[in-house]
PDB file of C-alpha atoms in Angstrom:
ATOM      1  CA  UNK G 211      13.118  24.184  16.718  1.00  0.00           C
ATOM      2  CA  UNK G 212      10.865  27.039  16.851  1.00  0.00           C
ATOM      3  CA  UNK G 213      12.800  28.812  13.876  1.00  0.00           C
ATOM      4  CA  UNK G 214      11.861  25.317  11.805  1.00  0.00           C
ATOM      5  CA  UNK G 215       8.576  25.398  13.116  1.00  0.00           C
ATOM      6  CA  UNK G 216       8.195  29.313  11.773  1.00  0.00           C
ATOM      7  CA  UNK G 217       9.690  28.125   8.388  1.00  0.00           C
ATOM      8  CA  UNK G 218       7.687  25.045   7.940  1.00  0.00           C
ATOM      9  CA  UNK G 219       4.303  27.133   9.039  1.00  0.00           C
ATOM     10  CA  UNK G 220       4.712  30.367   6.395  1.00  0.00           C
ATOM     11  CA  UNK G 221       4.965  27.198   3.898  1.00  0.00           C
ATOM     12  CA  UNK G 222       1.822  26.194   4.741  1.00  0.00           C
ATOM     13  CA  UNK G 223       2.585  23.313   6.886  1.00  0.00           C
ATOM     14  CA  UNK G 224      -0.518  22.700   9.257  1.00  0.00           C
ATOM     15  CA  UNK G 225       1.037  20.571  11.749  1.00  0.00           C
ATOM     16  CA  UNK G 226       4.540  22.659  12.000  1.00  0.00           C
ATOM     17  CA  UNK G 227       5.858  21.812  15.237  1.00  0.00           C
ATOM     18  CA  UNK G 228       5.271  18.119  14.846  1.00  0.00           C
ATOM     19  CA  UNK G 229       6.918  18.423  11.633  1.00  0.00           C
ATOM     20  CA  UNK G 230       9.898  20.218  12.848  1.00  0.00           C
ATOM     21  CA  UNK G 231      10.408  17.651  15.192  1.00  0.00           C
ATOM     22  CA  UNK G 232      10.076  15.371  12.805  1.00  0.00           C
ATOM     23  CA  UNK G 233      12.663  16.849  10.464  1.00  0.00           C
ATOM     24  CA  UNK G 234      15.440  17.926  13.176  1.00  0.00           C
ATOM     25  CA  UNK G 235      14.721  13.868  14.197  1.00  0.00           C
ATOM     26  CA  UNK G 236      15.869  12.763  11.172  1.00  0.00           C
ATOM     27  CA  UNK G 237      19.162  14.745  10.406  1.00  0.00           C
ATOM     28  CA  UNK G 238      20.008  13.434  13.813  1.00  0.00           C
ATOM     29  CA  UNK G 239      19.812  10.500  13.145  1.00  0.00           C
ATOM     30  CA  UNK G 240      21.029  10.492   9.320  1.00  0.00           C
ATOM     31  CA  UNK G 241      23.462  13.141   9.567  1.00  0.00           C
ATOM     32  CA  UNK G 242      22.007  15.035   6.666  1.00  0.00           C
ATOM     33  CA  UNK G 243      21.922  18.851   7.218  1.00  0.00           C
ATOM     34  CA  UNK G 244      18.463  19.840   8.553  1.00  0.00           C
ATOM     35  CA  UNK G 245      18.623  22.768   6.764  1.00  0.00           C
ATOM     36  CA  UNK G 246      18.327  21.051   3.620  1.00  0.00           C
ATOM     37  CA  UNK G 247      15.255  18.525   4.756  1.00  0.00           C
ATOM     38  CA  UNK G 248      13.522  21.807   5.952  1.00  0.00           C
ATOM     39  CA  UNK G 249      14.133  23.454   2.363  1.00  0.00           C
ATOM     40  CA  UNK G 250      12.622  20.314   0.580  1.00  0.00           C
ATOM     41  CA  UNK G 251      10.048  20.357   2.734  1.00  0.00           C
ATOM     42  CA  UNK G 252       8.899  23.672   2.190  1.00  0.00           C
ATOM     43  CA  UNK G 253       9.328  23.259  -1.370  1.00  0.00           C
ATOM     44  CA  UNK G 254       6.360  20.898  -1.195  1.00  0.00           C
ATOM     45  CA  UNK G 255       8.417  16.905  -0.717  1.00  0.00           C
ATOM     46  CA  UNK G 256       6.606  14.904   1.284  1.00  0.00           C
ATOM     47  CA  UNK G 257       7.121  14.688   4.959  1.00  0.00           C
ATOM     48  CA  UNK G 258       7.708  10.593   4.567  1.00  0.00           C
ATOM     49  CA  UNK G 259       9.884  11.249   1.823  1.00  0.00           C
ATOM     50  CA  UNK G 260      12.249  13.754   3.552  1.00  0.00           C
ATOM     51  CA  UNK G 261      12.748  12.032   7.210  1.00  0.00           C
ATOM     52  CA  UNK G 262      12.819   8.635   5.252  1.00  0.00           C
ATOM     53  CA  UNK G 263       9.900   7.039   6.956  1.00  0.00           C
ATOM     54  CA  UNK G 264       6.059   6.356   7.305  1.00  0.00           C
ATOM     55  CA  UNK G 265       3.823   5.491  10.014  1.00  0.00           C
ATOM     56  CA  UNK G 266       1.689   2.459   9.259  1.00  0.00           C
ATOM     57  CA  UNK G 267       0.269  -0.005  11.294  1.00  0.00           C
ATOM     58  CA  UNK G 268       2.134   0.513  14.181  1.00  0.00           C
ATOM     59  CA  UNK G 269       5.451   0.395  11.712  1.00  0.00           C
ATOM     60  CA  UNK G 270       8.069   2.861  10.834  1.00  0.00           C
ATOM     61  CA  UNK G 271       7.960   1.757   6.814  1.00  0.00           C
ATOM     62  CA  UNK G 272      11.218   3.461   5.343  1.00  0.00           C
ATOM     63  CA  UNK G 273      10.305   5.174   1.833  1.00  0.00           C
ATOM     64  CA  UNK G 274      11.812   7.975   0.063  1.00  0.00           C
ATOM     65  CA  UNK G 275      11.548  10.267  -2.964  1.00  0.00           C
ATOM     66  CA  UNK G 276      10.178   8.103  -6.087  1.00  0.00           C
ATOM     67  CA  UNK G 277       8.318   6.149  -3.554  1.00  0.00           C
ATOM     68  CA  UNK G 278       4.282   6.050  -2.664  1.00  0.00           C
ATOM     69  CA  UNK G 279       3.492   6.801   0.693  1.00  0.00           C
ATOM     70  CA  UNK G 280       1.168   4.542   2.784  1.00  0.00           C
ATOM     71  CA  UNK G 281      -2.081   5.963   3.572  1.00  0.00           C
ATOM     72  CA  UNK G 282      -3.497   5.872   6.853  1.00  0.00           C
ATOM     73  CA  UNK G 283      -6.363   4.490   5.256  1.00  0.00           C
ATOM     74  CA  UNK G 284      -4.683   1.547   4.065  1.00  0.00           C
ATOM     75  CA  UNK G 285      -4.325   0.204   7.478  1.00  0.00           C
ATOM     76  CA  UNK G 286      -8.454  -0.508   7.129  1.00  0.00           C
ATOM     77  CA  UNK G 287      -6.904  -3.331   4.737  1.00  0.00           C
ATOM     78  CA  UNK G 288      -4.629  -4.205   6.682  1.00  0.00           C
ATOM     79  CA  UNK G 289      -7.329  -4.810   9.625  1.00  0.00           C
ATOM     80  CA  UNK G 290      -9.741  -6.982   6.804  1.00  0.00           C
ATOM     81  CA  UNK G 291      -6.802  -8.909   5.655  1.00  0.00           C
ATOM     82  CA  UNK G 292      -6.184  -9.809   8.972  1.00  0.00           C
ATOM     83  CA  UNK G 293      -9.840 -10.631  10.054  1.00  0.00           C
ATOM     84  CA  UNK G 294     -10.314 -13.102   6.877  1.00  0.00           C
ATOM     85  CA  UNK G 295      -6.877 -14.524   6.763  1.00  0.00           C
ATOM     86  CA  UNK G 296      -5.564 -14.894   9.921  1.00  0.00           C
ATOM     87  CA  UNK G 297      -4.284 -18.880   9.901  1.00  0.00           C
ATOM     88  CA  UNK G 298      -2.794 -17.986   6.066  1.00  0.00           C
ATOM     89  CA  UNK G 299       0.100 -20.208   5.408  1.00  0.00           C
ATOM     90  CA  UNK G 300       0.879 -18.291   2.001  1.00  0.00           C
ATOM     91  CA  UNK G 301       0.534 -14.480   1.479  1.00  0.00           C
ATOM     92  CA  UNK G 302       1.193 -12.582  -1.494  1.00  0.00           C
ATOM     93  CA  UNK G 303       0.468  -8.512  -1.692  1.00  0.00           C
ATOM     94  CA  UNK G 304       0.311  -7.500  -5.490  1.00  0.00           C
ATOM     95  CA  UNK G 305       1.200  -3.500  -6.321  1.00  0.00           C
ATOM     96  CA  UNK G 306       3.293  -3.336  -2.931  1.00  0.00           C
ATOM     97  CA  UNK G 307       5.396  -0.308  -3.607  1.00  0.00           C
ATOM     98  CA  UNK G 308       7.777   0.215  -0.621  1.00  0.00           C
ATOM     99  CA  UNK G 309       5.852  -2.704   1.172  1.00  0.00           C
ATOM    100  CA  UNK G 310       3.759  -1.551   4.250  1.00  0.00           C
ATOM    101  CA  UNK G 311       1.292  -3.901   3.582  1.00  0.00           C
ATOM    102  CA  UNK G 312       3.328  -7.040   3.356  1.00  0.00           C
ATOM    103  CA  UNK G 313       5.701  -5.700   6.247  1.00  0.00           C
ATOM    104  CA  UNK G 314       2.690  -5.332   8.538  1.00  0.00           C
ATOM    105  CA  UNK G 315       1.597  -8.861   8.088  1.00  0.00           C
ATOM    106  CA  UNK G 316       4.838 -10.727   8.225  1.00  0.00           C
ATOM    107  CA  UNK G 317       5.179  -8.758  11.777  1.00  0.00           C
ATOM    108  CA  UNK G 318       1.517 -10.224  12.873  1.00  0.00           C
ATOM    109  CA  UNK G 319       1.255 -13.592  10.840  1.00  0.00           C
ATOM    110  CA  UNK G 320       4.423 -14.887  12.144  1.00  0.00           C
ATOM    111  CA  UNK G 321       4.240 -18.668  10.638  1.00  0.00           C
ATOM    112  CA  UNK G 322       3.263 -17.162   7.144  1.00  0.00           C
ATOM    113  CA  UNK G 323       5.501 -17.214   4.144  1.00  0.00           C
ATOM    114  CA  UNK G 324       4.915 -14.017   2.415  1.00  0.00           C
ATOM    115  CA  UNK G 325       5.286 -12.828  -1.335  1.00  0.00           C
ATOM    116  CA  UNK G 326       5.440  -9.030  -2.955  1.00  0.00           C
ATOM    117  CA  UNK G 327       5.575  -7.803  -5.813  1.00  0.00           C
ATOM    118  CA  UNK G 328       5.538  -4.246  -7.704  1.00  0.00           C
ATOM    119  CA  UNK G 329       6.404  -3.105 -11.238  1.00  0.00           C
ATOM    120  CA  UNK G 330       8.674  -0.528 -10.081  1.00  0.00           C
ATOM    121  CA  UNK G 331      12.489  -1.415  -9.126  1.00  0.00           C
ATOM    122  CA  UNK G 332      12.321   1.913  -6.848  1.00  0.00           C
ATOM    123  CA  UNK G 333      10.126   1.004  -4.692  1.00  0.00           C
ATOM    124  CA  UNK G 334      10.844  -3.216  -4.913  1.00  0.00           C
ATOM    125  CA  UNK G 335      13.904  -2.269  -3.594  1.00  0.00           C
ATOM    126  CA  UNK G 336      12.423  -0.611  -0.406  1.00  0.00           C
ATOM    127  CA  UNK G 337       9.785  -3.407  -0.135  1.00  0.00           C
ATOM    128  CA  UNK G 338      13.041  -5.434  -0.100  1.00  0.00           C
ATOM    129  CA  UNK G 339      14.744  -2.957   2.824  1.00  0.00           C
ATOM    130  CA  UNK G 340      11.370  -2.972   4.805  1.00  0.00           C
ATOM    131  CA  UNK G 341      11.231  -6.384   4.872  1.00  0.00           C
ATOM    132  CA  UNK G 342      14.921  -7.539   5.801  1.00  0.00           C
ATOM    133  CA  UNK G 343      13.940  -8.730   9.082  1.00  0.00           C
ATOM    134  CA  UNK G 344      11.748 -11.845   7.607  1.00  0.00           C
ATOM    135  CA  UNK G 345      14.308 -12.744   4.635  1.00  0.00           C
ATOM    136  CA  UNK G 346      13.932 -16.029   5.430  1.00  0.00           C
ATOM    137  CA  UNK G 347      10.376 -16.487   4.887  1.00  0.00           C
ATOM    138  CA  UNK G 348       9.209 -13.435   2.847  1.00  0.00           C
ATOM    139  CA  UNK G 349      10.186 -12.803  -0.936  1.00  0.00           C
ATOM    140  CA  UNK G 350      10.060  -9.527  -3.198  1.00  0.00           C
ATOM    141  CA  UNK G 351       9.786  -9.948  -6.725  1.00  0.00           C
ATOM    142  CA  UNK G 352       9.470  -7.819  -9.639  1.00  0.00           C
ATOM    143  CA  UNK G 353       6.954  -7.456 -12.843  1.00  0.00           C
ATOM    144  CA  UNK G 354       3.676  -7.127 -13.905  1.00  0.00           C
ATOM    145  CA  UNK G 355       1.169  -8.554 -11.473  1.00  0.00           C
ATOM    146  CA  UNK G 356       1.090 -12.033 -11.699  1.00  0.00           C
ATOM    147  CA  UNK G 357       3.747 -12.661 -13.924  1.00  0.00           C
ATOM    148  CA  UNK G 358       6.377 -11.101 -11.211  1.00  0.00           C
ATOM    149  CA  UNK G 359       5.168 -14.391  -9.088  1.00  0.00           C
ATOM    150  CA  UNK G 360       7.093 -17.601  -8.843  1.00  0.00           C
ATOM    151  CA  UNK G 361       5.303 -20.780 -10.419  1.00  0.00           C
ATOM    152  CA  UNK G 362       5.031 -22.997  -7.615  1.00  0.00           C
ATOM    153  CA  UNK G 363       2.362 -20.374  -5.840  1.00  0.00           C
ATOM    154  CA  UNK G 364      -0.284 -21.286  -8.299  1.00  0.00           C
ATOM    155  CA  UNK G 365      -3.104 -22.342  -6.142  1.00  0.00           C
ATOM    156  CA  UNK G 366      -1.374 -22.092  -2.867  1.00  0.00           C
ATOM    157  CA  UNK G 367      -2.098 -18.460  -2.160  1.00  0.00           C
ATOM    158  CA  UNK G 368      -4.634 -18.598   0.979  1.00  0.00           C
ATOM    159  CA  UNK G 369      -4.439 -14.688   1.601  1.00  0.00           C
ATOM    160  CA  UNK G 370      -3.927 -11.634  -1.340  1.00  0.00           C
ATOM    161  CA  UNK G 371      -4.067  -8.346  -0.697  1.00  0.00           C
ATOM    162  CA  UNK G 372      -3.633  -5.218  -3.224  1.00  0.00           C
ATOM    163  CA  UNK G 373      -3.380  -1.811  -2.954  1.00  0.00           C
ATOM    164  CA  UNK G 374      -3.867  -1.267  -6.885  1.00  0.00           C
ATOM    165  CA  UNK G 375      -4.121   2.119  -8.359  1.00  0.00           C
ATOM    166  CA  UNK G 376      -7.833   3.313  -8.217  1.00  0.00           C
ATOM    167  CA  UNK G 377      -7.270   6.626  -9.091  1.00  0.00           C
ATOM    168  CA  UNK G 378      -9.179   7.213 -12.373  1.00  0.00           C
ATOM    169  CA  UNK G 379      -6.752   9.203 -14.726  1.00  0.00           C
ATOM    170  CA  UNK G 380      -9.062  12.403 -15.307  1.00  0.00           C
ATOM    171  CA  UNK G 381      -8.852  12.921 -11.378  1.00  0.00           C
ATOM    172  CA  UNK G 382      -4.647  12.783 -11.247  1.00  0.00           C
ATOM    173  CA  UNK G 383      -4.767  16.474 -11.849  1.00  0.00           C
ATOM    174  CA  UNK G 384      -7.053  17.390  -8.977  1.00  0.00           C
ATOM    175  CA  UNK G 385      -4.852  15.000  -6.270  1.00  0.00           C
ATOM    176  CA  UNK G 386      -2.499  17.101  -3.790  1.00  0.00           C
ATOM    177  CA  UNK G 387       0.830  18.574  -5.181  1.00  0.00           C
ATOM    178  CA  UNK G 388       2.729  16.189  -2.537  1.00  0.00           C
ATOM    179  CA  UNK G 389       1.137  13.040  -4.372  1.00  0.00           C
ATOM    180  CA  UNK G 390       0.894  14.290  -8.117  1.00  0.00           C
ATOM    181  CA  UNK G 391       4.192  15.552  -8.044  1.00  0.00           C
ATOM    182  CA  UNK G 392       6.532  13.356  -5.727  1.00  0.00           C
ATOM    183  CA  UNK G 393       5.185   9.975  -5.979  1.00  0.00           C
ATOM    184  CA  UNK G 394       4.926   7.257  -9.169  1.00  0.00           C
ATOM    185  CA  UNK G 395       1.934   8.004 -11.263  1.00  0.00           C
ATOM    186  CA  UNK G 396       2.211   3.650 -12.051  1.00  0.00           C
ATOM    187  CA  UNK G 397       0.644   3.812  -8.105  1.00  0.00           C
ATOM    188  CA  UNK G 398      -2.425   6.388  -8.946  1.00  0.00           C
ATOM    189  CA  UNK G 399      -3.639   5.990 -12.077  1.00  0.00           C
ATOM    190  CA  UNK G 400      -6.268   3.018 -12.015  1.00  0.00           C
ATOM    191  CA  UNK G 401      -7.001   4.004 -16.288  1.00  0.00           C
ATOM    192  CA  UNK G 402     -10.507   5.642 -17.261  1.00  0.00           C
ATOM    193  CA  UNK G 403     -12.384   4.498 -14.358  1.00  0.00           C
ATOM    194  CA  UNK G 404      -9.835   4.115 -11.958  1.00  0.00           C
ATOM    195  CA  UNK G 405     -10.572   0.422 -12.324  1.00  0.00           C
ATOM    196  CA  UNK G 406      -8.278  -1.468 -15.031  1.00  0.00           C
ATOM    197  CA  UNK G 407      -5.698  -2.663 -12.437  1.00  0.00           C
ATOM    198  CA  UNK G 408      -8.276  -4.032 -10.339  1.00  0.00           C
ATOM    199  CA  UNK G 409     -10.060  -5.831 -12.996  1.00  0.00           C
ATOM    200  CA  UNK G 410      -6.712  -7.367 -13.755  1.00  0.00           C
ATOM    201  CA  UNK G 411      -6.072  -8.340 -10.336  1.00  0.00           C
ATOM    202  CA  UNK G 412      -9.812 -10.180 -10.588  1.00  0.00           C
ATOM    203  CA  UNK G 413      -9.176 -11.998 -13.800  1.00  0.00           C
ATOM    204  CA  UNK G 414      -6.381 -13.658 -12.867  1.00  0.00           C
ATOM    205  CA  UNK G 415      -6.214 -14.392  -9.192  1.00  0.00           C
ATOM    206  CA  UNK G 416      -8.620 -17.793  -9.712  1.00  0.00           C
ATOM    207  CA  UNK G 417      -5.188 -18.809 -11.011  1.00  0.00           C
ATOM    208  CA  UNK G 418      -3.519 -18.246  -8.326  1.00  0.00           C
ATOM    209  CA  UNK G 419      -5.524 -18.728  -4.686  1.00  0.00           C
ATOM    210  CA  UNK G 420      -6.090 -21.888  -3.190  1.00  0.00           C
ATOM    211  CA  UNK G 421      -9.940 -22.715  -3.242  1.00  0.00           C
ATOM    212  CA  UNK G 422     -11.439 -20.988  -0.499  1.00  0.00           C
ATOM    213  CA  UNK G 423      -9.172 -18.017  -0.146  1.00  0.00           C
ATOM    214  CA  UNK G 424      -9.670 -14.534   0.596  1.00  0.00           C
ATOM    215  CA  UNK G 425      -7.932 -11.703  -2.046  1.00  0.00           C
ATOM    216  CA  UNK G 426      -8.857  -8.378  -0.574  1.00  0.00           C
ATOM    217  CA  UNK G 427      -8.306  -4.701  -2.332  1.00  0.00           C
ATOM    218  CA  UNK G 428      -8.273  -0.940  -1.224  1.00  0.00           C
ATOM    219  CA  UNK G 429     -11.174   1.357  -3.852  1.00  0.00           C
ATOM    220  CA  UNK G 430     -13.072   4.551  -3.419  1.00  0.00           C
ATOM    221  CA  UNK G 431     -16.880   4.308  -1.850  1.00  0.00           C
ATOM    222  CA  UNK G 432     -17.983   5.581  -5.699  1.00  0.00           C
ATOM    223  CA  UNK G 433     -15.948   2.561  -6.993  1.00  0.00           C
ATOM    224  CA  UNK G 434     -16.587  -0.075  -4.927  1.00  0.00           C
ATOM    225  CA  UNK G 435     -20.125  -1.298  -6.161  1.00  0.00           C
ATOM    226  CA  UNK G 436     -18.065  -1.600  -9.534  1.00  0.00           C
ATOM    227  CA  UNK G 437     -14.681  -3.288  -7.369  1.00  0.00           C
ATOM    228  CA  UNK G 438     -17.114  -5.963  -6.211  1.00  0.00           C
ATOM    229  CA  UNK G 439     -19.104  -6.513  -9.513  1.00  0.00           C
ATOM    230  CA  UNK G 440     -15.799  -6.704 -11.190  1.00  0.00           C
ATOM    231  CA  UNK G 441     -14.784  -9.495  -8.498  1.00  0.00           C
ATOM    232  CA  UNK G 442     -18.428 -11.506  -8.800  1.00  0.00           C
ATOM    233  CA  UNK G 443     -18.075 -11.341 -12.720  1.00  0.00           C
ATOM    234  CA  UNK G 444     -14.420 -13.489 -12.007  1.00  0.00           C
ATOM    235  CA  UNK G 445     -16.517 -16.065 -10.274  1.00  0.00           C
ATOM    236  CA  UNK G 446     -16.070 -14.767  -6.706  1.00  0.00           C
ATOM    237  CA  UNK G 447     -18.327 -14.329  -3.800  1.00  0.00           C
ATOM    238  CA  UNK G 448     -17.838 -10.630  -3.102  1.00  0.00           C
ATOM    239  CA  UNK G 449     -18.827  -7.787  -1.135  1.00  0.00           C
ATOM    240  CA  UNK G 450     -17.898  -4.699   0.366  1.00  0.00           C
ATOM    241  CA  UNK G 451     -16.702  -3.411   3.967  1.00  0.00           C
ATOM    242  CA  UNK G 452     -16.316  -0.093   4.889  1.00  0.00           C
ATOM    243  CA  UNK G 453     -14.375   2.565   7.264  1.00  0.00           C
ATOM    244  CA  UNK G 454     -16.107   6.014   7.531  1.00  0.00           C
ATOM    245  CA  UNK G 455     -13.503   7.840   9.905  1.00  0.00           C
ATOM    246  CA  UNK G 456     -10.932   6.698   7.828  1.00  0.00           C
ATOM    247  CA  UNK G 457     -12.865   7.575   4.903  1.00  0.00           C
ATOM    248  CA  UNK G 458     -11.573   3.751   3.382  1.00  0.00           C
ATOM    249  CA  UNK G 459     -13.631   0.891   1.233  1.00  0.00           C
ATOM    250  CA  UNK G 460     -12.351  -2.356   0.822  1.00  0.00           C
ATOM    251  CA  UNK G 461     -13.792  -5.276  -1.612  1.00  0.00           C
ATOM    252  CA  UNK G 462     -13.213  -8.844  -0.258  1.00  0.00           C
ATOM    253  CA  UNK G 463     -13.411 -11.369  -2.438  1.00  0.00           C
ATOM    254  CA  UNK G 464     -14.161 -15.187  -1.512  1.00  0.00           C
ATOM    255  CA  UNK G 465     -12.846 -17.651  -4.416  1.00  0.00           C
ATOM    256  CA  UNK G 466     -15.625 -20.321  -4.094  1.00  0.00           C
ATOM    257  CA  UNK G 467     -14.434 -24.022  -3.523  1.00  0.00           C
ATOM    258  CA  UNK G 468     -13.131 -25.259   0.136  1.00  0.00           C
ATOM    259  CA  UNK G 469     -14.699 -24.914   3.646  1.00  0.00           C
TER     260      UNK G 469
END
């Protein structure tokens, strides 16, 4: 381990040990030669991406190259979604990539049926993987936003959550190599200001929630005064929460109607 360890530090890999565990973990357990996870890691792959797995919310979320990789700041979401929407009967999480979101609340609403859905086959398919367990109440579909969603949920969604891209497109450049380089760009860039999925997400969730639900997204503390305007101007009641350890803002939205 300590040879990995050496290897993974001279490639500037802070937490080397814990890596090399990590790593030597994995091709244990998937019989791929270590040698080979160590070499893509050092060439700059993800961590996630080369021992197949992310933490999040007390989950191991399986992802892999192609994939985005939950953020630990994400699970601040996770905690609002939860706080707001606890007695959801219907759950939907737009932009889901490889699921963590939707995974995490099918393990903690256990009466819920639960809908995602992504643009990108990739990482629909590992939504699909992640969320095996629940097949028979939880659903992954695949499109644009709202159009990926089955008819019948129109106006029974109590809970949505969405990690949309934020990212606005001048700032992809200046993200870290393991992000601008390994994962989609479709789960970054959020347009000019970072904010043309969400404002899509706003216009057409009245649509969709039942009156009196809760749609919750992930933005930046510069974007969120914007996040929650562009949630007030859909008709919503709005407003922002916040997470400074984790460094994570998160706009709930309130569509008006119902107790």
């Amino acid at each position: 381990m300590s040879s990995v360890a050496s290897r993974l530090r001279a490639a500037g890999c802070v937490f080397a040990e814990e890596e090399a565990g990590m790593i030597l973990d994995a091709a244990a357990r998937t019989g791929e030669p270590g040698d080979g996870m160590v070499e893509r890691r050092c060439a700059g792959e993800p961590l996630e991406h080369v021992v197949g797995w992310a933490a999040f919310g007390g989950l191991r979320i399986a992802v892999g190259p192609g994939v985005f990789v939950p953020r630990r700041r994400t699970e601040f979401l996770l905690e609002q979604a939860l706080r707001v929407g606890r007695d959801a009967g219907v759950v939907v999480d737009l932009c889901c990539g490889a699921g963590p979101l939707v995974t995490a609340l099918a393990v903690r609403l256990p009466r819920a049926e639960l809908h995602a859905a992504d643009i990108d086959p990739a990482q629909t398919a590992y939504a699909r993987r992640n969320l095996a367990l629940f097949a028979d109440r939880a659903s992954v579909h695949e499109g644009d936003l709202y159009d990926a969603l089955p008819s019948a949920l129109r106006g029974r969604v109590e809970l949505l959550v969405a990690n949309a891209p934020y990212v606005p497109r001048d700032a992809l450049a200046t993200l870290p190599a393991e992000a601008r380089d390994h994962e989609p760009v479709r789960s970054l860039d959020g347009g000019s200001d970072g904010l043309s999925v969400q404002r899509r997400v706003a216009r057409g969730a009245s649509e969709w929630l039942a009156p009196g639900a809760h749609l919750l997204v992930e933005t930046s503390a510069r974007q969120a005064p914007l996040t929650r305007g562009a949630f007030a101007g859909a008709g919503f009641d709005a407003w922002v929460v916040e997470c400074e350890e984790r460094e994570a803002s998160v706009v709930v939205a309130r569509r008006r109607g119902g107790v």
